[in-house]
């Protein structure tokens, strides 16, 4: 099975920039960016990130705002806060060198068991599994594992099995399993007729039921009114300190849907004299288990005093800020 999988990978693997190197920094960046993000989406972000921060030291010394600006739009921003912290720790405690031991790697911010296994095996060829969603799915089908894939015991059993079949070229084998899951053994409509290890698959007949997962959580919806609130050539914004979208900039908004009259009245209650309030559009943004339903207005006010933790920002500098993709349509209306 290993031989057939490795041959298939050698002949069919995608040409991705981080696969042309054993540089542990590049591999680390690619693995963190690939979390919850499709390869085609992350590619331009990865290339810009590496150009801006070509070394661990460059990342450690960079302002977090610069890091977030480059990553704005890709989502799951806490991972980039963790990358910055990890880079600083590696410079301070590990002489600028990425650790080779997966157990040590897991102690660094944002590096879990999967990323540690990927870095250790791909960069340093340590014989340790790298188990992402693709690998769990492939192995659940290959071994006909009908246990809940979210359970620790199931993951432990898959890891133990992988350790027993890991060849010497551990990094290549791990990447081959990931690639098989990404290109062939897909969540829906797996391409079994193209699978290089189909003859070894014990779960062929129930492939559409594997892996077994718990029911999806329902998505919570929140209605929001977003204001592009102007005073002359400046607009009211703030830098978020919440866990969600931490460190990114946003326009003034409230958790309530409002019509045009209600929006103008709200601005006046804030103490501003509203000279114009116009409807912009409705839009929505879906997070993992959360959906924002947004209605937008552009408002002109006579006063320039800030409110709460909001400040007036010159409109010509707004596009230089790290703004989450949830507000893209409003940025485009500036």
Coordinates of N, CA and C in Angstrom, one line a residue, residues 76 217-224 240 244-245 255 284-293 326:
X76 N -9.9 33.4 10.5 CA -9.2 32.7 11.6 C -7.9 33.4 12.0
X217 N -23.2 21.6 14.5 CA -23.9 22.6 15.4 C -24.6 23.6 14.5
X218 N -25.7 24.0 15.0 CA -26.5 25.0 14.3 C -25.8 26.3 14.2
X219 N -26.0 27.1 13.2 CA -25.3 28.4 13.0 C -26.2 29.5 13.7
X220 N -25.5 30.2 14.6 CA -26.2 31.3 15.2 C -26.1 32.6 14.3
X221 N -27.3 33.2 14.2 CA -27.4 34.4 13.3 C -27.5 35.7 14.1
X222 N -26.8 36.7 13.8 CA -26.9 38.0 14.4 C -27.1 39.1 13.4
X223 N -28.2 39.9 13.7 CA -28.4 41.0 12.8 C -27.6 42.2 13.2
X224 N -27.0 42.9 12.3 CA -26.2 44.1 12.6 C -26.5 45.2 11.6
X240 N -10.6 45.9 17.0 CA -11.3 44.9 17.8 C -10.3 44.3 18.8
X244 N -12.9 37.0 18.5 CA -13.2 36.9 17.1 C -12.7 38.1 16.4
X245 N -11.9 37.9 15.3 CA -11.3 39.0 14.5 C -10.4 39.9 15.4
X255 N -25.5 45.5 17.2 CA -26.2 44.2 17.0 C -27.7 44.4 16.9
X284 N -24.1 39.6 4.1 CA -24.0 38.7 5.2 C -22.6 38.1 5.1
X285 N -22.2 37.6 6.2 CA -20.9 36.9 6.3 C -21.0 35.7 7.2
X286 N -20.5 34.5 6.7 CA -20.6 33.3 7.5 C -19.3 32.9 8.1
X287 N -19.3 32.8 9.4 CA -18.1 32.2 10.1 C -18.4 30.8 10.3
X288 N -17.6 30.1 11.1 CA -17.8 28.6 11.3 C -19.1 28.3 11.9
X289 N -19.5 28.9 13.0 CA -20.8 28.6 13.6 C -21.5 29.9 13.9
X290 N -21.3 30.9 13.1 CA -21.9 32.2 13.3 C -22.1 32.9 12.0
X291 N -23.2 33.6 11.8 CA -23.5 34.4 10.6 C -23.9 35.8 11.0
X292 N -23.3 36.7 10.4 CA -23.7 38.1 10.5 C -24.6 38.5 9.3
X293 N -25.8 39.0 9.6 CA -26.7 39.6 8.6 C -26.6 41.1 8.8
X326 N -15.4 40.3 6.3 CA -16.8 40.5 6.5 C -17.3 41.9 6.1

